[in-house]
């Protein structure tokens, strides 16, 4: 049973480009969460999605960031017109239900030049 | 305001030297408290969930306990491979996780 999968593992973008981060949840999990982590800092919640619905996006910047979890396929975190401050590790987690344990993927490390 | 504070920020121990990590919290409607381990360059790895005061969970050299205000992660006779950052998170009444900043544990051989 594969765990949470994220790709790419590393992504380099120049300022102004778009970054697309993908997350495939564990089998049987329909709840997906995205977090951002800066070096030597804790995890910051960004957004919580279920299939085709955004449940909580209170941690997501209002501009340039969007997330989706379509009926088919992985969840995608999209960052438009990236800036150097977007450089961070982005983690996806999934769970079977809202109250159950969240399991994390290996993360995508975004570097903006 | 819901808050999670972990202490110490960093802890250096000799191999075999037992100690405890602390996670203090204030949250309305605690649903559960979670411990994770994170190695450099990797995602957090789930360790334990505790749901009510007095509950304890054990796994190899680790034991987690919970009171109404804090949780402890006790590590007994640690080995170098236990070196990692240990993260604590509490789940509030809306099922959202609130994270501590972590304790970086270094075990010297």
PDB file of N, CA and C in Angstrom, chain B residues 25-34 50-53 66-69 89-93:
ATOM      1  N   UNK B  25       0.076  22.947  25.551  1.00  0.00           N
ATOM      2  CA  UNK B  25      -0.928  23.434  24.605  1.00  0.00           C
ATOM      3  C   UNK B  25      -2.069  24.154  25.312  1.00  0.00           C
ATOM      4  N   UNK B  26      -2.658  25.078  24.581  1.00  0.00           N
ATOM      5  CA  UNK B  26      -3.940  25.667  24.956  1.00  0.00           C
ATOM      6  C   UNK B  26      -4.805  25.572  23.709  1.00  0.00           C
ATOM      7  N   UNK B  27      -5.908  24.882  23.833  1.00  0.00           N
ATOM      8  CA  UNK B  27      -6.790  24.698  22.682  1.00  0.00           C
ATOM      9  C   UNK B  27      -8.204  24.510  23.186  1.00  0.00           C
ATOM     10  N   UNK B  28      -9.149  25.036  22.424  1.00  0.00           N
ATOM     11  CA  UNK B  28     -10.554  24.850  22.779  1.00  0.00           C
ATOM     12  C   UNK B  28     -11.027  23.558  22.132  1.00  0.00           C
ATOM     13  N   UNK B  29     -11.529  22.661  22.927  1.00  0.00           N
ATOM     14  CA  UNK B  29     -12.078  21.430  22.374  1.00  0.00           C
ATOM     15  C   UNK B  29     -11.048  20.511  21.765  1.00  0.00           C
ATOM     16  N   UNK B  30     -10.136  20.022  22.595  1.00  0.00           N
ATOM     17  CA  UNK B  30      -9.083  19.129  22.105  1.00  0.00           C
ATOM     18  C   UNK B  30      -9.694  17.842  21.566  1.00  0.00           C
ATOM     19  N   UNK B  31      -9.380  17.541  20.296  1.00  0.00           N
ATOM     20  CA  UNK B  31      -9.834  16.284  19.691  1.00  0.00           C
ATOM     21  C   UNK B  31      -8.775  15.198  19.822  1.00  0.00           C
ATOM     22  N   UNK B  32      -7.505  15.629  19.785  1.00  0.00           N
ATOM     23  CA  UNK B  32      -6.413  14.663  19.880  1.00  0.00           C
ATOM     24  C   UNK B  32      -5.081  15.377  19.845  1.00  0.00           C
ATOM     25  N   UNK B  33      -4.035  14.694  20.321  1.00  0.00           N
ATOM     26  CA  UNK B  33      -2.680  15.241  20.276  1.00  0.00           C
ATOM     27  C   UNK B  33      -1.815  14.237  19.528  1.00  0.00           C
ATOM     28  N   UNK B  34      -1.024  14.744  18.583  1.00  0.00           N
ATOM     29  CA  UNK B  34      -0.258  13.887  17.684  1.00  0.00           C
ATOM     30  C   UNK B  34       1.233  14.168  17.853  1.00  0.00           C
ATOM     31  N   UNK B  50      -2.808  10.659  20.979  1.00  0.00           N
ATOM     32  CA  UNK B  50      -3.357  10.555  22.326  1.00  0.00           C
ATOM     33  C   UNK B  50      -4.655  11.346  22.350  1.00  0.00           C
ATOM     34  N   UNK B  51      -5.669  10.794  22.993  1.00  0.00           N
ATOM     35  CA  UNK B  51      -6.987  11.423  22.931  1.00  0.00           C
ATOM     36  C   UNK B  51      -7.471  11.982  24.250  1.00  0.00           C
ATOM     37  N   UNK B  52      -7.023  11.425  25.378  1.00  0.00           N
ATOM     38  CA  UNK B  52      -7.565  11.891  26.651  1.00  0.00           C
ATOM     39  C   UNK B  52      -6.477  11.872  27.718  1.00  0.00           C
ATOM     40  N   UNK B  53      -6.648  12.749  28.720  1.00  0.00           N
ATOM     41  CA  UNK B  53      -5.688  12.858  29.820  1.00  0.00           C
ATOM     42  C   UNK B  53      -5.522  11.508  30.509  1.00  0.00           C
ATOM     43  N   UNK B  66      -0.093  12.063  28.203  1.00  0.00           N
ATOM     44  CA  UNK B  66      -0.929  13.245  28.009  1.00  0.00           C
ATOM     45  C   UNK B  66      -1.608  13.648  29.311  1.00  0.00           C
ATOM     46  N   UNK B  67      -1.545  14.973  29.616  1.00  0.00           N
ATOM     47  CA  UNK B  67      -2.346  15.542  30.694  1.00  0.00           C
ATOM     48  C   UNK B  67      -3.275  16.584  30.067  1.00  0.00           C
ATOM     49  N   UNK B  68      -3.995  17.327  30.893  1.00  0.00           N
ATOM     50  CA  UNK B  68      -4.940  18.304  30.360  1.00  0.00           C
ATOM     51  C   UNK B  68      -4.247  19.534  29.771  1.00  0.00           C
ATOM     52  N   UNK B  69      -2.953  19.692  30.072  1.00  0.00           N
ATOM     53  CA  UNK B  69      -2.256  20.891  29.601  1.00  0.00           C
ATOM     54  C   UNK B  69      -1.007  20.603  28.786  1.00  0.00           C
ATOM     55  N   UNK B  89       1.468  18.171  17.544  1.00  0.00           N
ATOM     56  CA  UNK B  89       0.341  18.915  16.982  1.00  0.00           C
ATOM     57  C   UNK B  89      -0.921  18.563  17.757  1.00  0.00           C
ATOM     58  N   UNK B  90      -1.793  19.554  17.971  1.00  0.00           N
ATOM     59  CA  UNK B  90      -3.074  19.302  18.619  1.00  0.00           C
ATOM     60  C   UNK B  90      -4.186  19.554  17.603  1.00  0.00           C
ATOM     61  N   UNK B  91      -5.213  18.762  17.710  1.00  0.00           N
ATOM     62  CA  UNK B  91      -6.360  18.884  16.817  1.00  0.00           C
ATOM     63  C   UNK B  91      -7.471  19.583  17.562  1.00  0.00           C
ATOM     64  N   UNK B  92      -7.955  20.718  16.989  1.00  0.00           N
ATOM     65  CA  UNK B  92      -8.969  21.497  17.699  1.00  0.00           C
ATOM     66  C   UNK B  92     -10.374  20.998  17.367  1.00  0.00           C
ATOM     67  N   UNK B  93     -11.378  21.708  17.847  1.00  0.00           N
ATOM     68  CA  UNK B  93     -12.768  21.265  17.678  1.00  0.00           C
ATOM     69  C   UNK B  93     -13.196  21.243  16.217  1.00  0.00           C
TER      70      UNK B  93
END
